[in-house]
C-alpha positions as CSV (number, residue, x, y, z in Angstrom):
1,M,71.6,-101.5,87.2
2,M,68.4,-100.4,85.6
3,G,68.1,-103.7,83.9
4,L,68.4,-105.5,87.3
5,M,65.7,-103.3,88.8
6,A,63.4,-103.9,85.9
7,S,64.0,-107.6,86.2
8,D,63.2,-107.4,89.9
9,E,60.0,-105.6,89.2
10,T,59.1,-108.2,86.6
11,R,59.7,-111.0,89.0
12,T,57.8,-109.2,91.8
13,E,54.9,-108.6,89.5
14,T,54.9,-112.2,88.3
15,R,55.0,-113.5,91.9
16,T,52.1,-111.2,92.8
17,E,50.0,-112.4,89.9
18,T,50.9,-116.1,90.7
19,R,49.8,-115.7,94.3
20,T,46.5,-114.1,93.2
21,E,45.8,-117.0,90.8
22,T,46.7,-119.6,93.4
23,R,44.5,-118.0,96.1
24,T,41.6,-117.6,93.7
25,D,41.9,-121.2,92.5
26,T,41.9,-122.6,96.0
27,G,38.8,-120.6,96.8
28,T,40.3,-118.7,99.7
29,E,40.1,-115.4,97.9
30,T,37.2,-114.3,95.7
31,R,37.9,-110.6,95.5
32,T,39.6,-109.1,92.5
33,Q,43.2,-108.2,93.0
34,G,44.9,-105.1,91.6
35,R,48.5,-104.5,90.5
36,A,50.5,-101.3,90.3
37,V,51.0,-100.0,86.8
38,G,52.2,-96.5,86.2
39,G,51.1,-95.3,89.6
40,G,47.5,-96.5,89.3
41,V,45.5,-99.7,90.0
42,S,44.5,-101.8,87.0
43,E,41.8,-104.4,87.7
44,V,42.0,-108.0,86.4
45,P,40.1,-108.0,83.1
46,G,36.8,-109.8,83.1
47,E,36.2,-109.5,86.9
48,A,36.1,-106.2,88.6
49,S,35.7,-104.2,85.4
50,A,32.7,-106.3,84.4
51,T,31.3,-106.0,87.9
52,H,31.7,-102.3,87.8
53,A,29.9,-102.1,84.4
54,W,27.1,-104.2,85.8
55,T,26.6,-102.4,89.1
56,T,26.3,-98.9,87.4
57,W,24.7,-99.1,84.0
58,T,23.1,-102.5,84.0
59,T,21.6,-102.4,87.4
60,R,19.9,-99.1,86.6
61,L,18.7,-100.4,83.3
62,L,17.2,-103.5,85.1
63,I,15.4,-101.3,87.7
64,L,14.1,-99.1,84.9
65,G,12.9,-102.3,83.1
66,I,11.1,-103.5,86.2
67,V,9.4,-100.2,86.8
68,L,8.2,-99.9,83.1
69,A,7.0,-103.5,83.0
70,A,5.1,-103.0,86.2
71,V,3.4,-99.8,84.8
72,N,2.0,-102.0,82.0
73,L,0.5,-104.8,84.1
74,R,-3.0,-103.3,84.6
75,P,-3.9,-100.5,82.0
76,A,-5.2,-103.2,79.6
77,I,-7.9,-104.0,82.3
78,T,-8.6,-100.6,83.9
79,S,-8.8,-98.8,80.6
80,L,-11.5,-101.3,79.5
81,G,-13.3,-100.8,82.8
82,A,-13.6,-97.1,82.3
83,L,-15.2,-97.6,78.8
84,L,-17.1,-100.8,79.5
85,E,-20.5,-99.3,78.8
86,E,-19.3,-97.9,75.4
87,V,-17.6,-101.2,74.5
88,R,-20.8,-103.1,75.4
89,D,-22.9,-100.9,73.3
90,G,-20.4,-100.9,70.4
91,L,-20.1,-104.7,70.3
92,G,-23.7,-105.6,71.5
93,M,-22.7,-107.3,74.7
94,S,-25.2,-108.4,77.3
95,G,-24.5,-108.1,81.0
96,S,-23.5,-111.7,81.3
97,I,-21.0,-111.5,78.4
98,A,-19.6,-108.3,79.9
99,G,-19.1,-110.3,83.1
100,L,-17.3,-113.0,81.1
101,L,-15.1,-110.3,79.7
102,T,-14.2,-109.1,83.2
103,S,-13.3,-112.7,84.1
104,V,-10.9,-113.1,81.2
105,P,-7.9,-111.5,83.0
106,P,-7.8,-114.0,85.9
107,L,-8.5,-116.9,83.5
108,C,-5.5,-115.9,81.3
109,F,-3.3,-115.2,84.4
110,A,-4.1,-118.7,85.7
111,V,-3.5,-120.5,82.3
112,F,-0.5,-118.6,81.1
113,G,1.1,-117.7,84.4
114,V,1.8,-121.4,85.3
115,T,4.1,-121.6,82.2
116,A,6.3,-118.7,83.3
117,P,8.8,-120.6,85.4
118,R,9.4,-123.2,82.7
119,L,9.8,-120.5,80.0
120,A,12.2,-118.6,82.3
121,R,14.3,-121.7,82.8
122,R,14.5,-122.2,79.0
123,F,14.9,-118.7,77.7
124,G,15.8,-116.6,80.7
125,P,13.5,-114.3,82.7
126,G,14.6,-111.2,80.8
127,A,13.6,-112.7,77.5
128,V,10.2,-113.8,78.8
129,V,9.4,-110.4,80.2
130,C,10.6,-108.7,77.0
131,A,8.3,-111.1,75.0
132,G,5.5,-110.3,77.4
133,M,5.8,-106.6,76.7
134,V,5.6,-107.3,73.0
135,A,2.5,-109.4,73.5
136,I,0.8,-106.6,75.5
137,T,1.6,-104.1,72.8
138,A,0.2,-106.3,70.0
139,G,-2.9,-107.2,72.0
140,L,-3.8,-103.6,72.9
141,L,-3.2,-102.4,69.4
142,I,-5.3,-105.1,67.8
143,R,-8.2,-105.5,70.1
144,P,-10.2,-102.3,69.4
145,Y,-10.2,-103.1,65.7
146,A,-10.4,-106.9,65.7
147,G,-14.1,-106.8,64.8
148,G,-16.8,-108.5,66.9
149,T,-16.8,-109.8,70.4
150,G,-14.7,-112.9,69.5
151,G,-11.9,-110.9,68.1
152,F,-12.0,-108.5,70.9
153,L,-11.7,-111.3,73.4
154,A,-8.9,-113.0,71.5
155,A,-6.8,-109.8,71.3
156,T,-7.5,-109.1,75.0
157,A,-6.2,-112.6,75.8
158,L,-3.0,-112.0,73.8
159,A,-2.3,-108.9,75.9
160,L,-3.2,-110.7,79.1
161,M,-0.9,-113.5,78.2
162,G,2.0,-111.1,78.3
163,I,0.8,-109.7,81.6
164,A,0.5,-113.1,83.1
165,V,4.1,-114.2,82.6
166,S,5.4,-110.9,83.7
167,N,3.2,-111.0,86.8
168,V,4.7,-114.3,87.9
169,L,8.3,-113.4,87.1
170,M,8.4,-110.0,88.9
171,P,8.9,-111.6,92.4
172,V,11.4,-114.1,90.8
173,I,13.5,-111.3,89.3
174,V,13.5,-109.3,92.5
175,K,14.5,-112.3,94.6
176,R,17.2,-113.3,92.1
177,Y,18.9,-110.0,91.5
178,F,18.1,-108.1,94.7
179,P,17.9,-110.7,97.4
180,D,18.7,-108.3,100.3
181,R,16.2,-105.7,99.0
182,V,13.1,-107.7,98.5
183,G,10.9,-105.3,100.5
184,S,12.0,-102.1,98.8
185,M,12.1,-103.5,95.3
186,T,8.7,-105.2,95.7
187,G,7.4,-101.9,96.9
188,L,9.0,-100.1,94.0
189,Y,7.4,-102.2,91.3
190,S,4.1,-102.5,93.2
191,M,4.0,-98.7,93.4
192,A,4.7,-98.5,89.6
193,L,1.9,-101.1,89.0
194,A,-0.5,-99.0,91.0
195,F,0.5,-95.9,89.2
196,G,-0.1,-97.4,85.8
197,T,-3.4,-98.8,87.0
198,S,-4.7,-95.5,88.3
199,V,-3.4,-93.4,85.3
200,A,-5.3,-95.7,82.9
201,A,-8.5,-95.4,85.0
202,A,-8.3,-91.6,85.2
203,A,-7.0,-90.8,81.7
204,T,-8.9,-93.2,79.5
205,V,-12.1,-91.1,79.3
206,P,-10.4,-87.7,78.7
207,L,-8.1,-89.3,76.1
208,T,-11.1,-90.8,74.3
209,D,-12.7,-87.4,74.2
210,A,-9.5,-85.8,72.9
211,L,-9.2,-88.5,70.2
212,G,-12.7,-87.9,68.8
213,G,-15.0,-89.4,71.4
214,H,-14.8,-93.0,70.1
215,W,-13.8,-95.8,72.3
216,R,-11.6,-97.6,69.8
217,P,-8.7,-95.1,69.7
218,G,-9.3,-94.5,73.4
219,L,-8.3,-98.1,74.1
220,A,-5.6,-98.5,71.3
221,V,-3.6,-95.5,72.7
222,W,-2.5,-97.6,75.6
223,A,-0.3,-99.7,73.3
224,V,2.3,-97.0,73.4
225,L,3.4,-97.7,77.0
226,P,4.3,-101.4,76.6
227,A,6.1,-100.6,73.4
228,L,8.4,-98.3,75.4
229,A,8.8,-101.0,78.1
230,V,10.3,-103.4,75.5
231,L,13.4,-101.3,75.1
232,P,15.2,-101.7,78.5
233,W,14.6,-105.5,78.5
234,I,16.4,-106.1,75.2
235,P,19.9,-106.2,76.7
236,F,18.7,-109.0,79.1
237,V,17.2,-111.2,76.5
238,R,20.4,-113.4,76.3
239,N,21.1,-113.3,80.1
240,R,19.8,-116.8,81.1
241,K,21.9,-117.6,84.1
242,A,21.2,-116.7,87.7
243,P,23.8,-114.7,89.5
244,G,26.3,-116.6,91.6
245,T,25.7,-117.1,95.3
246,T,28.5,-114.8,96.3
247,A,26.8,-111.7,94.9
248,P,25.0,-110.2,97.9
249,S,23.0,-107.2,96.5
250,T,23.8,-106.7,92.8
251,P,23.3,-108.9,89.8
252,R,26.2,-110.8,88.4
253,P,27.0,-110.2,84.7
254,E,26.6,-113.1,82.4
255,G,29.8,-115.1,82.1
256,E,31.4,-113.8,85.3
257,P,33.0,-116.7,87.2
258,S,31.4,-117.8,90.4
259,A,33.5,-119.0,93.4
260,E,31.1,-121.7,94.2
261,K,28.5,-123.3,92.0
262,P,25.4,-124.2,93.9
263,A,24.0,-127.7,93.6
264,E,20.8,-128.0,91.7
265,Q,17.9,-128.8,93.9
266,P,14.9,-130.9,92.9
267,P,11.5,-129.1,92.8
268,L,9.6,-128.6,96.0
269,R,6.4,-130.6,96.5
270,I,4.6,-127.3,96.8
271,T,1.1,-128.7,97.1
272,R,2.1,-130.3,100.5
273,S,2.7,-126.8,102.0
274,R,-0.2,-125.4,104.0
275,T,1.3,-122.0,103.8
276,A,1.4,-122.2,100.0
277,W,-2.3,-123.1,99.9
278,A,-3.2,-120.3,102.3
279,L,-1.2,-117.8,100.2
280,A,-2.8,-119.1,97.0
281,V,-6.3,-118.7,98.4
282,F,-5.5,-115.3,99.9
283,F,-4.1,-114.2,96.5
284,G,-7.2,-115.5,94.8
285,L,-9.7,-113.7,97.0
286,Q,-7.8,-110.4,96.8
287,A,-7.6,-110.8,93.0
288,T,-11.4,-111.4,93.0
289,A,-11.9,-108.1,94.8
290,A,-9.4,-106.3,92.5
291,Y,-10.9,-107.5,89.2
292,I,-14.4,-106.8,90.4
293,T,-13.3,-103.3,91.2
294,M,-11.4,-102.7,88.0
295,G,-14.2,-104.2,85.9
296,W,-17.3,-103.0,87.6
297,M,-16.6,-100.2,90.1
298,A,-16.9,-97.4,87.5
299,Q,-20.2,-98.8,86.3
300,I,-21.5,-99.0,89.9
301,F,-20.8,-95.3,90.4
302,R,-22.3,-94.4,87.0
303,D,-25.5,-96.3,87.7
304,S,-25.7,-94.5,91.0
305,G,-25.9,-91.1,89.2
306,V,-22.2,-90.2,88.9
307,S,-21.0,-88.9,85.5
308,A,-18.6,-91.0,83.4
309,G,-15.7,-88.7,83.9
310,T,-16.2,-88.6,87.7
311,A,-16.7,-92.4,87.9
312,G,-13.3,-92.8,86.1
313,L,-11.7,-90.5,88.6
314,L,-13.2,-92.4,91.5
315,L,-11.8,-95.6,90.1
316,A,-8.5,-93.8,89.7
317,V,-8.6,-92.8,93.4
318,I,-9.1,-96.5,94.3
319,M,-6.1,-97.5,92.2
320,V,-3.9,-94.5,93.1
321,M,-4.0,-95.4,96.8
322,G,-1.7,-98.2,95.9
323,V,1.1,-95.8,94.8
324,P,2.3,-94.7,98.2
325,L,0.9,-97.8,100.1
326,A,2.4,-100.3,97.7
327,F,5.8,-98.9,98.6
328,V,5.2,-98.6,102.3
329,I,3.4,-101.9,103.0
330,P,6.1,-104.3,101.7
331,R,8.8,-102.5,103.7
332,V,6.7,-102.7,106.8
333,A,5.8,-106.4,106.1
334,T,9.4,-107.5,105.8
335,R,10.1,-106.0,109.2
336,L,7.3,-108.0,110.9
337,P,7.6,-111.7,111.9
338,H,3.8,-112.1,111.2
339,Q,1.9,-110.1,108.5
340,G,-1.5,-111.0,109.9
341,P,-2.2,-107.5,111.5
342,I,-1.7,-105.9,108.1
343,V,-4.2,-108.3,106.5
344,V,-6.8,-107.5,109.2
345,V,-6.4,-103.7,108.7
346,L,-6.8,-104.0,104.9
347,G,-9.8,-106.3,105.3
348,V,-11.6,-104.0,107.7
349,C,-11.1,-101.1,105.3
350,G,-12.7,-103.2,102.6
351,L,-15.7,-104.1,104.7
352,A,-16.3,-100.4,105.6
353,G,-15.9,-99.3,102.0
354,Y,-18.5,-101.9,100.7
355,A,-20.9,-100.9,103.5
356,G,-20.7,-97.3,102.5
357,L,-21.1,-98.1,98.9
358,Y,-24.3,-99.9,99.6
359,L,-25.8,-97.3,102.0
360,A,-24.7,-94.0,100.3
361,P,-22.9,-94.6,97.0
362,V,-23.0,-91.0,95.9
363,G,-22.9,-89.0,99.1
364,G,-19.7,-90.6,100.4
365,A,-18.3,-91.8,97.1
366,W,-14.8,-90.3,97.6
367,V,-14.6,-91.8,101.2
368,W,-15.6,-95.2,99.9
369,A,-13.1,-94.9,97.1
370,L,-10.3,-94.2,99.6
371,L,-11.2,-97.1,101.8
372,L,-11.5,-99.5,98.9
373,G,-8.1,-98.3,97.6
374,V,-6.5,-99.1,100.9
375,S,-8.2,-102.6,100.9
376,N,-6.8,-103.2,97.3
377,C,-3.3,-103.0,98.7
378,A,-3.6,-106.6,99.7
379,F,-2.0,-107.3,96.3
380,P,1.5,-105.9,97.1
381,L,1.3,-107.6,100.5
382,A,0.6,-110.9,98.8
383,L,3.6,-110.4,96.5
384,T,5.8,-109.6,99.4
385,M,4.7,-112.7,101.3
386,V,5.6,-114.7,98.2
387,G,9.2,-113.5,98.5
388,M,9.2,-114.1,102.3
389,R,7.6,-117.5,102.4
390,A,10.5,-119.2,100.5
391,R,14.2,-119.1,101.2
392,T,15.6,-119.7,97.7
393,G,15.1,-118.2,94.2
394,A,13.8,-121.6,93.0
395,G,11.4,-121.8,95.9
396,V,10.1,-118.3,95.1
397,A,9.6,-119.2,91.5
398,Q,7.6,-122.3,92.4
399,L,5.6,-120.5,95.1
400,S,4.9,-117.5,92.8
401,A,3.7,-119.7,90.0
402,F,1.6,-121.9,92.3
403,A,0.1,-119.0,94.3
404,Q,-0.7,-116.8,91.4
405,S,-2.0,-119.5,89.0
406,T,-4.1,-121.1,91.7
407,G,-5.2,-117.8,93.0
408,Y,-6.3,-116.5,89.6
409,L,-8.3,-119.7,89.0
410,I,-10.1,-119.0,92.3
411,S,-10.8,-115.5,91.2
412,I,-12.4,-116.3,87.8
413,P,-16.0,-116.8,89.0
414,G,-16.2,-113.5,90.9
415,P,-16.4,-110.9,88.2
416,L,-18.7,-113.2,86.1
417,L,-21.0,-113.8,89.1
418,V,-21.2,-110.0,89.7
419,G,-22.4,-109.5,86.1
420,V,-25.0,-112.3,86.4
421,L,-26.3,-110.9,89.7
422,Y,-26.4,-107.4,88.3
423,Q,-28.4,-108.4,85.2
424,H,-30.9,-110.6,87.0
425,S,-31.5,-108.5,90.1
426,G,-31.5,-105.1,88.3
427,G,-29.3,-103.4,90.9
428,W,-26.0,-103.5,92.8
429,G,-27.2,-104.7,96.2
430,L,-26.5,-108.4,95.7
431,P,-23.1,-107.9,94.0
432,I,-22.0,-105.6,96.8
433,A,-23.2,-108.1,99.4
434,L,-21.1,-110.8,97.6
435,M,-18.0,-108.6,97.7
436,S,-18.4,-108.0,101.4
437,A,-18.9,-111.7,102.1
438,L,-15.7,-112.6,100.3
439,M,-13.7,-110.2,102.4
440,V,-14.2,-112.4,105.6
441,P,-12.4,-115.6,104.3
442,Q,-9.7,-113.3,102.7
443,I,-8.8,-112.0,106.2
444,V,-8.7,-115.6,107.7
445,V,-6.5,-117.1,105.0
446,G,-4.3,-114.0,104.9
447,V,-3.6,-114.3,108.6
448,L,-2.6,-118.0,108.0
449,A,-0.4,-117.1,105.1
450,G,1.4,-114.4,107.1
451,R,2.8,-116.8,109.7
452,D,6.6,-116.9,110.0
453,R,7.5,-120.1,108.1
454,T,8.8,-121.2,104.6
455,V,7.5,-123.6,102.1
456,E,10.8,-125.4,102.1
457,D,10.1,-126.4,105.8
458,E,6.6,-127.7,104.9
459,A,7.1,-129.2,101.5
460,G,9.8,-131.9,101.7
461,R,12.0,-132.2,98.7
């Protein structure tokens, strides 16, 4: 009798497993089925257990990696801005050469950023971001001791190369692994980026004083952060495949079967999209303002009579405004059909901040820093619009590379021109007028880029 019951259980279990396999093979059932064993539920190996492991440990590690990578996307620039006068004196730079130095970041972002999608397709986005963190670490560690202006520029370019590829891939990684949380995840890494930017601006001078007062160790100490950021990306180095289309909100582990394999689409003709061009120009103009701010704003305050430490704090205030706003703005932007009103508000704050900087640079310094900090939040807005102006992950990758590379090319002359105007005019009136004038077209193209449309609709495949 017991034997018959056992036989019946075996046949029932076999029939259950057969039905599960048949339904899965026909594509009518994609969920993992369980079977009763010893009073519990045992999941089919390789499916639910792998998904469980991914959604708990791996997703948290990926979020940590995104946050740590974002923290390291600006300290290489703002730490230099806080000590620009000391670096100029130590290396014997003229104002024009210093202006060239402040133009290196957008140049590197334009040159190296365009290679990021191709590298991501070949090696996987995780591997490229991990390599980017290694490059940032090496560049920041080498550049203070490279010897001479040429070596300093070369090491800076190495660090900026790592920043460039990570810049482009952040929106791609968010769209790929968190497609239903683009706003919140963009806000999270934008907030982390702003946090790293402001901390580097505020802490560089005190750290330099604590390390003996010389600028070389004061710059080299920032290599510690990207070295830590390498660690959470190591498990993703070999994960090259995109998650399946059936995974709505969490990444799919490498090797997990997908119920439906999407057909590979040819690249978009991205240059035929007016929205892509508007977004690229908007990105370029806001990057111009950002790199002028990071490279020269501390010097503007110092030349107005503010101490070096206070000037660094004022630059930190400008950057730290992005911490809360970089989280709020993307979430608000994704709820609006048109992001133009946000563009206008940010632009008006910028115009008011520049006007105050020209009329009363010392008396209202903290107010102008707050206004310019609000204006600088055009960066997370631009990143959010990159994710919203394309429907697919591949479209976001193309749009991100095009908008950022083209935008950074547009932003190259700005910091250099500020240095030239400052050297030849002997003051900051003309540079501030230039910054104000550039804010007007930024508002116009930002409104155009904020319209509710996608590049897939405009750029025929």
